[in-house]
PDB file of C-alpha atoms and ligand atoms in Angstrom:
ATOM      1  CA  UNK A 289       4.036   2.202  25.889  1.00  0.00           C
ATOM      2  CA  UNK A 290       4.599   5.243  23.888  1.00  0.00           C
ATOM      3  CA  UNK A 291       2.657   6.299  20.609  1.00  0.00           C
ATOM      4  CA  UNK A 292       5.902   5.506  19.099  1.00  0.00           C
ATOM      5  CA  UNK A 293       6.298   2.012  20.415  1.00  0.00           C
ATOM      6  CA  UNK A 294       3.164   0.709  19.902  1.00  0.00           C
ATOM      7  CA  UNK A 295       3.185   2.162  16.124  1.00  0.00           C
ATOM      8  CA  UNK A 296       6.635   0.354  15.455  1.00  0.00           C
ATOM      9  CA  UNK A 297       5.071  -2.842  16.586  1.00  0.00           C
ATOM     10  CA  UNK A 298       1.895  -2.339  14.912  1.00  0.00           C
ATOM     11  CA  UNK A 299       3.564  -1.737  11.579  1.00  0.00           C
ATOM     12  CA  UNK A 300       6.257  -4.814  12.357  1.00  0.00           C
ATOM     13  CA  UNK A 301       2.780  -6.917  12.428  1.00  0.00           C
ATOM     14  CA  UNK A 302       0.974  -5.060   9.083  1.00  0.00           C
ATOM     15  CA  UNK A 303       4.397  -6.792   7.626  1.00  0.00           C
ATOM     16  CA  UNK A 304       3.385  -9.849   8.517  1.00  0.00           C
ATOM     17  CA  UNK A 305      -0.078  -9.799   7.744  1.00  0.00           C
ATOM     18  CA  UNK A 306       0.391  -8.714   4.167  1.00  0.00           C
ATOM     19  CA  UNK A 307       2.990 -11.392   3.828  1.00  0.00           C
ATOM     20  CA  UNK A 308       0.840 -13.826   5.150  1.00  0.00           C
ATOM     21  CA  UNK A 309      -2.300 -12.181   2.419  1.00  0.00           C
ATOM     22  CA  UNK A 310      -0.156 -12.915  -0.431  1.00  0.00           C
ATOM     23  CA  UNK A 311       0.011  -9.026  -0.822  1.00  0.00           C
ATOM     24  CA  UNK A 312       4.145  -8.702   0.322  1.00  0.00           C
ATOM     25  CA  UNK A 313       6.852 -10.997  -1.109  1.00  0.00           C
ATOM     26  CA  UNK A 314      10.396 -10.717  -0.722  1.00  0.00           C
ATOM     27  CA  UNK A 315       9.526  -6.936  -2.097  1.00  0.00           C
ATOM     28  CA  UNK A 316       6.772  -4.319  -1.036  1.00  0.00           C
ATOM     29  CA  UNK A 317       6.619  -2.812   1.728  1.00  0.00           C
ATOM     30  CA  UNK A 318       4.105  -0.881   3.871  1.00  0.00           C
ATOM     31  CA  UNK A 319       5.020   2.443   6.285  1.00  0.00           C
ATOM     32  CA  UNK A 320       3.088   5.038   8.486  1.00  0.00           C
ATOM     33  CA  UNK A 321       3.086   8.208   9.074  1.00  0.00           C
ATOM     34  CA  UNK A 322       4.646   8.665  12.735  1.00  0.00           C
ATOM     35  CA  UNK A 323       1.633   9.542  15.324  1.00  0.00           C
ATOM     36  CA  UNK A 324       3.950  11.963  17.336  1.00  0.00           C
ATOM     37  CA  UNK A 325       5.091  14.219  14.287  1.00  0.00           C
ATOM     38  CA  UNK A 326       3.179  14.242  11.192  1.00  0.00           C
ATOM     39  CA  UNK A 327       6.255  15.625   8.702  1.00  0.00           C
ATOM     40  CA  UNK A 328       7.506  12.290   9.359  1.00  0.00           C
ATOM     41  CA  UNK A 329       6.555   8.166   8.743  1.00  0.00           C
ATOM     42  CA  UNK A 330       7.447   5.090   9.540  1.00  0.00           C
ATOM     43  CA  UNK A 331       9.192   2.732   7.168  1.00  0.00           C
ATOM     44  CA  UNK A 332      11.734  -0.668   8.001  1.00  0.00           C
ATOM     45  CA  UNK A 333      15.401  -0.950   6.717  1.00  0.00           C
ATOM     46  CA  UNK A 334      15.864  -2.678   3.374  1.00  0.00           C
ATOM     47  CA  UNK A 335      14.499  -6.207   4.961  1.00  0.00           C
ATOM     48  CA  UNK A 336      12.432  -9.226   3.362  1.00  0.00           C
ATOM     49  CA  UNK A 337       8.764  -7.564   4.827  1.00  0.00           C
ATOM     50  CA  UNK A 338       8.586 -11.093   6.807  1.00  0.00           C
ATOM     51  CA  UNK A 339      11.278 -10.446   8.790  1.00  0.00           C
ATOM     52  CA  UNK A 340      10.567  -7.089   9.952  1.00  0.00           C
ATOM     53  CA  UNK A 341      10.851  -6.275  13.772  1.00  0.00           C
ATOM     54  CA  UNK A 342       9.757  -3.071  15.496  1.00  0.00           C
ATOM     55  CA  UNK A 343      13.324  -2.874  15.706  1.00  0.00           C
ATOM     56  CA  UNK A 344      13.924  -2.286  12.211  1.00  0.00           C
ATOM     57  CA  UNK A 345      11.671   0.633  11.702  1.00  0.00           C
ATOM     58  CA  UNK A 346      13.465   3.936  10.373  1.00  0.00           C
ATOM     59  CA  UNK A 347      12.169   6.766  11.117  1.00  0.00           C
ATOM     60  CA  UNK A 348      12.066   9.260   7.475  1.00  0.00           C
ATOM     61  CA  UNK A 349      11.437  13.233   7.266  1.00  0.00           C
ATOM     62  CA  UNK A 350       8.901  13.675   4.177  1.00  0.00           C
ATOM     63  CA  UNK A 351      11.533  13.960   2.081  1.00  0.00           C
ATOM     64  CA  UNK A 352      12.595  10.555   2.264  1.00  0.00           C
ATOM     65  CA  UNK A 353      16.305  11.680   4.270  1.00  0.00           C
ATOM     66  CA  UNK A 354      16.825  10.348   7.746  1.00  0.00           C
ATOM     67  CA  UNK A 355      19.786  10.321  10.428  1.00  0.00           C
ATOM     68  CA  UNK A 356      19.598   6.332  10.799  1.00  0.00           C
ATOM     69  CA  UNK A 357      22.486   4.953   9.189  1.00  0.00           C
ATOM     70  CA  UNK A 358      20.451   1.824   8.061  1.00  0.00           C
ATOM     71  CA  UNK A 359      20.202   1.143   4.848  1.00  0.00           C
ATOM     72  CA  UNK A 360      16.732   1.880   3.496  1.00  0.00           C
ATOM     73  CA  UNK A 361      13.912   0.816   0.269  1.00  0.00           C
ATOM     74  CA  UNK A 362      15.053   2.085  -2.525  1.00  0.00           C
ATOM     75  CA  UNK A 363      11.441   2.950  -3.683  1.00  0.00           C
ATOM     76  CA  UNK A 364      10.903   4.780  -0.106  1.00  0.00           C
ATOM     77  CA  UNK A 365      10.213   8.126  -2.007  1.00  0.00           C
ATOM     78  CA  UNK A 366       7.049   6.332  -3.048  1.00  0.00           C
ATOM     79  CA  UNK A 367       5.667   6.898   0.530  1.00  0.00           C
ATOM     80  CA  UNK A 368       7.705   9.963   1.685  1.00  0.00           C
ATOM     81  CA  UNK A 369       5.777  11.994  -1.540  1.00  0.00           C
ATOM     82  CA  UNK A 370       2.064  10.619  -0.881  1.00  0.00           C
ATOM     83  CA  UNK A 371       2.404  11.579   2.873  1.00  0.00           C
ATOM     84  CA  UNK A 372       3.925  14.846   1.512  1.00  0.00           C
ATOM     85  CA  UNK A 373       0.837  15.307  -0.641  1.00  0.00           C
ATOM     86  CA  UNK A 374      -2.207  13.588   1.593  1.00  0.00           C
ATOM     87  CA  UNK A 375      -2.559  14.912   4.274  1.00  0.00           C
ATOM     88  CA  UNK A 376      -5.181  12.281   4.697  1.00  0.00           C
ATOM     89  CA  UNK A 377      -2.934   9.743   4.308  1.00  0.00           C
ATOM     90  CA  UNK A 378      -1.717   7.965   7.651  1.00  0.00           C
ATOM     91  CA  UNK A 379      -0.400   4.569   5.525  1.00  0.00           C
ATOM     92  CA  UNK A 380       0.854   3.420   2.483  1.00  0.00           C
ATOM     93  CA  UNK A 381       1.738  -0.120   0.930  1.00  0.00           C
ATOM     94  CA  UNK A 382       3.937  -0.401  -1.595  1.00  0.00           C
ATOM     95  CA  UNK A 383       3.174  -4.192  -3.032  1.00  0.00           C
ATOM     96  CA  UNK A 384       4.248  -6.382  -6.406  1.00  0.00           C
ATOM     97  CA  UNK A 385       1.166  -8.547  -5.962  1.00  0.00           C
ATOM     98  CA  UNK A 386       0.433 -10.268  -9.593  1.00  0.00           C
ATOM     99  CA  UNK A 387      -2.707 -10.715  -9.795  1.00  0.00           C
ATOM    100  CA  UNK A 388      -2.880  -6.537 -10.375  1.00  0.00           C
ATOM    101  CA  UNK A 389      -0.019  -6.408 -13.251  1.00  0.00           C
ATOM    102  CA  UNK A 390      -2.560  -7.557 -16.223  1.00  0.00           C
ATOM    103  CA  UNK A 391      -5.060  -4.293 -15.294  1.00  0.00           C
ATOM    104  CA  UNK A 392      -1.289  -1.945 -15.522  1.00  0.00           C
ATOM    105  CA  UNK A 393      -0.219  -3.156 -18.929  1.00  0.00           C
ATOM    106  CA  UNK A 394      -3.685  -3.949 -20.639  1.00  0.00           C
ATOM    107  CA  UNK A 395      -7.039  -1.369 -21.817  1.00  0.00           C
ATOM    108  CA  UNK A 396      -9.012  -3.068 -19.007  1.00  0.00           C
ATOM    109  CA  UNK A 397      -9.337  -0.907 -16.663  1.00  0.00           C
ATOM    110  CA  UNK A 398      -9.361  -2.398 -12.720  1.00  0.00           C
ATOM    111  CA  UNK A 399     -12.493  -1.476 -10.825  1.00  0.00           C
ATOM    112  CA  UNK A 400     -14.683  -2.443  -8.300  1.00  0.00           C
ATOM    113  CA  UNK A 401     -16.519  -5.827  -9.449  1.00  0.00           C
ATOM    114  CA  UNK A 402     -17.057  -7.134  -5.639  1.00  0.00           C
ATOM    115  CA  UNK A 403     -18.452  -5.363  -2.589  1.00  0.00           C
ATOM    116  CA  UNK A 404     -15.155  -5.945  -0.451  1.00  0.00           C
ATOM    117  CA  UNK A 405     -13.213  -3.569  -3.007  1.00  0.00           C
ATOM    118  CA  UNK A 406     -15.614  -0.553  -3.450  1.00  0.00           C
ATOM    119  CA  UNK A 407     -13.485   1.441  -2.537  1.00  0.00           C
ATOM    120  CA  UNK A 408     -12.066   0.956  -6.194  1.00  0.00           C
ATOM    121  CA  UNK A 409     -14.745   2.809  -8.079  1.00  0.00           C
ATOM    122  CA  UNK A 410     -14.996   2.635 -11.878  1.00  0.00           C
ATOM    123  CA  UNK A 411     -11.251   2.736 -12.826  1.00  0.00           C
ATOM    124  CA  UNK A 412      -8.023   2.866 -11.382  1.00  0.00           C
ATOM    125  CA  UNK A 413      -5.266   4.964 -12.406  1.00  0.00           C
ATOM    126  CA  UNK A 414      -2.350   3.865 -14.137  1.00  0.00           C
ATOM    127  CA  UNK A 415       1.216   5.501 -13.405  1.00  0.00           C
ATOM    128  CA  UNK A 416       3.502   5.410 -16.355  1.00  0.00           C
ATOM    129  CA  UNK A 417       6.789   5.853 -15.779  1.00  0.00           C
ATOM    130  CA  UNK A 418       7.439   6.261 -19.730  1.00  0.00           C
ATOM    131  CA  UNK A 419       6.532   9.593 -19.340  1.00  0.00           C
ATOM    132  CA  UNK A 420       8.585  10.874 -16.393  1.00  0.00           C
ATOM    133  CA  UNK A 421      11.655   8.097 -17.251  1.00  0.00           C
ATOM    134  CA  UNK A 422      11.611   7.280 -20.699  1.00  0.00           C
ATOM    135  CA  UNK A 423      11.571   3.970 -22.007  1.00  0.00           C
ATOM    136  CA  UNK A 424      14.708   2.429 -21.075  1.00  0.00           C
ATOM    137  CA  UNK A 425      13.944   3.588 -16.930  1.00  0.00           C
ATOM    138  CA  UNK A 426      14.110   0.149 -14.305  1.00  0.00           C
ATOM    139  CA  UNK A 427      10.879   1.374 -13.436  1.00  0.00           C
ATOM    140  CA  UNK A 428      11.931   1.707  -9.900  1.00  0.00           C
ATOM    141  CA  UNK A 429      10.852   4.968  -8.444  1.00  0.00           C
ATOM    142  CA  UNK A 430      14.082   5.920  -7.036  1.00  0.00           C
ATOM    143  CA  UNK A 431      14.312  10.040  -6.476  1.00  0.00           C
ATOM    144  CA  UNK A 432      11.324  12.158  -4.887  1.00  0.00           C
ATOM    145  CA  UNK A 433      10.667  13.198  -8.439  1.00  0.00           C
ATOM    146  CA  UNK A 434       9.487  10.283  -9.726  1.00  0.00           C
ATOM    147  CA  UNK A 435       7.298   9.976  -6.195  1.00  0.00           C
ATOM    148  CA  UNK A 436       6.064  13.355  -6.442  1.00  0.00           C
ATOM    149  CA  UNK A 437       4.805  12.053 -10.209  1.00  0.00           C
ATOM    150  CA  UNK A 438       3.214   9.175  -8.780  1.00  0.00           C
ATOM    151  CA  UNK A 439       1.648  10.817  -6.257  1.00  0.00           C
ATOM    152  CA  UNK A 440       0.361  13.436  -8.737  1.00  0.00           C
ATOM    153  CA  UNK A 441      -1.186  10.231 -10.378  1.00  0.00           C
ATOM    154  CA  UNK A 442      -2.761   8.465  -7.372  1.00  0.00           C
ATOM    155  CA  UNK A 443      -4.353  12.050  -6.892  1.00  0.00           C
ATOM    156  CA  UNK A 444      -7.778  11.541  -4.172  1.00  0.00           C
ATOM    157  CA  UNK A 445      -7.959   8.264  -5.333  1.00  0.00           C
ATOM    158  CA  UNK A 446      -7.188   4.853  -2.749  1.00  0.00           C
ATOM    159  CA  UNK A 447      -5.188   3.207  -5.602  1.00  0.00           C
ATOM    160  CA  UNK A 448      -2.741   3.282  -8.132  1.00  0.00           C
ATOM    161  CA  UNK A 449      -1.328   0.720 -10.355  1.00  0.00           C
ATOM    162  CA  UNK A 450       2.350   1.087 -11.699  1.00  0.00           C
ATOM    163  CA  UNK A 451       2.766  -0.130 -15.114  1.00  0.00           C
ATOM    164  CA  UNK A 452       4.521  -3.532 -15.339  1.00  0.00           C
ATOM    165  CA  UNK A 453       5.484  -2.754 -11.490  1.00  0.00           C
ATOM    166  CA  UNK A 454       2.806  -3.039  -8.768  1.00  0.00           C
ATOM    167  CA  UNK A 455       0.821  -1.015  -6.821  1.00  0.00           C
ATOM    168  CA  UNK A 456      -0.150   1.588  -4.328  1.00  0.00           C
ATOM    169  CA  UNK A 457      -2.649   1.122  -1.522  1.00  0.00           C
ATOM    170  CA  UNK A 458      -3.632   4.077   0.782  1.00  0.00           C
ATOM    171  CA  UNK A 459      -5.420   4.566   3.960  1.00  0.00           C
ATOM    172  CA  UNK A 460      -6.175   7.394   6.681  1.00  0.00           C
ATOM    173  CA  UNK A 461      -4.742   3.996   9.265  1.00  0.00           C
ATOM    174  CA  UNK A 462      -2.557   1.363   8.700  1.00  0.00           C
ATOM    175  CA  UNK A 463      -5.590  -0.936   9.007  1.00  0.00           C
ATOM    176  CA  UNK A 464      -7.317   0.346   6.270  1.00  0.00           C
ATOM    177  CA  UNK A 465      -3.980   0.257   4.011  1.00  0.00           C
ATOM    178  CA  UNK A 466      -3.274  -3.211   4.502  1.00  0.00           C
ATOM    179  CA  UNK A 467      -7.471  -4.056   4.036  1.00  0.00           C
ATOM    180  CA  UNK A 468      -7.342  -1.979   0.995  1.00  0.00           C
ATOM    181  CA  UNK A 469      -4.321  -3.829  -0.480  1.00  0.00           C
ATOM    182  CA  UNK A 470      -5.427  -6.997   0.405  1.00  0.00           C
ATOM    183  CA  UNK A 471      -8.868  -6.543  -1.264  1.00  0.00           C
ATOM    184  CA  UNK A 472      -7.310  -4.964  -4.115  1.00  0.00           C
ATOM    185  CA  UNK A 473      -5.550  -8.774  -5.009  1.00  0.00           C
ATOM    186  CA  UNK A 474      -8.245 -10.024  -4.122  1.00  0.00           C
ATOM    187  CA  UNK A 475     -10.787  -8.115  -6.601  1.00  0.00           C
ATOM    188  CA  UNK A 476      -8.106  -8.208  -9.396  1.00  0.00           C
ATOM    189  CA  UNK A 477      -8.253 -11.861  -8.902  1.00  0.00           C
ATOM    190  CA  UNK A 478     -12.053 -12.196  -8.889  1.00  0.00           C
ATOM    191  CA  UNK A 479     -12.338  -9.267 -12.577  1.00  0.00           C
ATOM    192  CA  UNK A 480      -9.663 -11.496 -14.156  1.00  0.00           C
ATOM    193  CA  UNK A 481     -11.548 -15.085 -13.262  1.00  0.00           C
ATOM    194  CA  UNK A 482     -15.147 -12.888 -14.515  1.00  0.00           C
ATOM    195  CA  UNK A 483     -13.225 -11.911 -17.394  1.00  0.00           C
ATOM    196  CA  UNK A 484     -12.133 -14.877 -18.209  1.00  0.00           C
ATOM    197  CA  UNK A 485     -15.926 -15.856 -18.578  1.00  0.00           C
ATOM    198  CA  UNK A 486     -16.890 -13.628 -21.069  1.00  0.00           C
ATOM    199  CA  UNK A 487     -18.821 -10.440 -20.040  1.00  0.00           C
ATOM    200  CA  UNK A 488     -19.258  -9.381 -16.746  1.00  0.00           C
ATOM    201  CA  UNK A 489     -20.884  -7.254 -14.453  1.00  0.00           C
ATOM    202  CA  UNK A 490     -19.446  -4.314 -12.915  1.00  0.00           C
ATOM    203  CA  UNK A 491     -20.330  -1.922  -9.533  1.00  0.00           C
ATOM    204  CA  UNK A 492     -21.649   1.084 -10.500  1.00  0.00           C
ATOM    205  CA  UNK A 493     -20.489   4.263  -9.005  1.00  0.00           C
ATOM    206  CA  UNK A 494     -22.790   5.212  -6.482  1.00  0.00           C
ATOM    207  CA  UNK A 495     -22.466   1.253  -5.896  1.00  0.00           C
ATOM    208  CA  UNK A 496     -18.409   1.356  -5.338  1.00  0.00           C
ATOM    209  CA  UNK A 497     -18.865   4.685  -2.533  1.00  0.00           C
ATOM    210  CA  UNK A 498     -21.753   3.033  -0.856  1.00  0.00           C
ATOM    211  CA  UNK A 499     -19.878  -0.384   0.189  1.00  0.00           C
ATOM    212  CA  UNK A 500     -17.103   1.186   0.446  1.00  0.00           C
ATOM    213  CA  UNK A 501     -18.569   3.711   3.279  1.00  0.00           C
ATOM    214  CA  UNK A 502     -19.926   0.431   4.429  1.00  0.00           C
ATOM    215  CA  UNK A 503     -17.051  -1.512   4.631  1.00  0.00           C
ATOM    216  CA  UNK A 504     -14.891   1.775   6.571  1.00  0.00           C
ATOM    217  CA  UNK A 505     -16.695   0.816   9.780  1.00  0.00           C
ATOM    218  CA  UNK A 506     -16.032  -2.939   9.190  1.00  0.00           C
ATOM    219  CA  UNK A 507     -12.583  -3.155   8.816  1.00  0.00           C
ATOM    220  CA  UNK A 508     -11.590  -3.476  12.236  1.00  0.00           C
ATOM    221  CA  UNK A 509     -12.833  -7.188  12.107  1.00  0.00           C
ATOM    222  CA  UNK A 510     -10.864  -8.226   9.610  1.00  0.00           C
ATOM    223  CA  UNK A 511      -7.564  -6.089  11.510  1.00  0.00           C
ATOM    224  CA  UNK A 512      -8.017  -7.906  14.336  1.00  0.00           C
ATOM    225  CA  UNK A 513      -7.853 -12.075  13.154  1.00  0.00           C
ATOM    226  CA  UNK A 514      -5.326 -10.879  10.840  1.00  0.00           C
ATOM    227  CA  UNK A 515      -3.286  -9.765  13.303  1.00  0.00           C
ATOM    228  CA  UNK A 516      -3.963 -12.500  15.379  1.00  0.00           C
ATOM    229  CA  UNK A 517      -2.953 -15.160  12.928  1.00  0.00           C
ATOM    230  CA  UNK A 518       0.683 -14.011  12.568  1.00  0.00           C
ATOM    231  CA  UNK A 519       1.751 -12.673  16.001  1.00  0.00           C
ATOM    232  CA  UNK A 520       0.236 -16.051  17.691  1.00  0.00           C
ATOM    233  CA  UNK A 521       2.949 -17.732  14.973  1.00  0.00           C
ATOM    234  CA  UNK A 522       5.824 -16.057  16.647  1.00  0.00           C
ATOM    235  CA  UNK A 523       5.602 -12.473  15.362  1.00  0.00           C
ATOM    236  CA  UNK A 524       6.662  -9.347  16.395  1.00  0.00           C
ATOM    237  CA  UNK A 525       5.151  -9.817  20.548  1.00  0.00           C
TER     238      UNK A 525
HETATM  239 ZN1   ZN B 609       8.277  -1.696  -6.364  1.00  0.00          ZN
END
């Protein structure tokens, strides 16, 4: 099986998984960059994530054109401008997950609270699409403009929130996306319920880049019953 084959499945099955997380809905959606030619990714037609099938994997230049005639994400510029300005990057997920929203539109700040998210740090940025839009924008980034802003935003960082929208996970694989935005609900979940409580306690820096150097060489555990649990249901294989 080619580099190429095995990535389309492997992304039909990330699909899955981060439907399965809670992460994906009927919106989001996660891509790679393609292993055989880095000035392009990976990203399924305009499909339910669920429902995606190596099959349904377009294959995008970095500016978000392509010769499929399929019809695409609108937001795909999201993923065509971070892979256009990360070279690091080798995944993105693109996710409406709620528990996230309250950090975007609020002064708290999300950061790491829990080991598992680390990777987080002290504060995560907030894209607002006020100032590249205006204020009466669907706050759907829809052009590589707004993508390139975003992009600007999410700078080195793993994460970005999107004000009232969602979020942005990163990763150098498409395991470590998909674990990132996973743990990213997850910890949003956990700061809200400690928040909830009254005061709280938070990881300090040095804290955040030591489990999250910690958790890099862990994540492959995870990966692999993830998988497992939604290609044994009938997935992709
Ligand atoms: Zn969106």
């Amino acid at each position: 099986m080619s580099d190429l084959s095995e990535a389309r499945t492997l992304l039909a099955d990330a699909n899955k998984v981060l439907v399965a997380k809670g992460v994906l809905d009927a919106y989001g959606h996660v891509s790679m960059r393609n292993p055989e030619n880095p000035q392009e990714y990976l990203l399924a037609r305009n499909l339910a994530p669920a429902l995606v099938r190596p099959e349904d994997i377009i294959i995008y230049r970095l500016d978000s054109d392509t010769q499929d005639p399929r019809t695409g994400y609108l937001e795909r510029f999201i993923h065509g401008e971070i892979y256009a300005g990360r070279p690091d990057v080798h995944a993105v997920v693109h996710s409406h997950s709620a528990s996230v929203i309250p950090f975007s539109i609020s002064e708290v700040p999300l950061r790491a609270v829990w080991h598992m998210a680390g990777f987080l740090g002290t504060k995560t940025a907030v894209f607002e699409m006020r100032n590249f839009a205006g204020d009466a924008s669907d706050l759907i980034i829809s052009d590589r403009k707004l993508g390139e802003a975003l992009s600007h935003v999410l700078s080195a960082s793993a994460v970005v929130l999107m004000r009232g929208h969602g979020s942005v996970a990163v990763g150098e694989s498409v395991e470590q996306a998909v674990w990132r935005s996973v743990f990213t609900e997850l910890n949003a979940r956990v700061q809200l319920a400690a928040h909830g409580l009254g005061s709280y306690m938070e990881l300090t820096e040095a804290e955040g880049v030591a489990t999250a150097e910690m958790n890099a060489g862990q994540i492959r555990r995870a990966w692999e019953i993830w998988r497992s649990e939604v290609t044994s249901l009938g997935a992709s294989r």
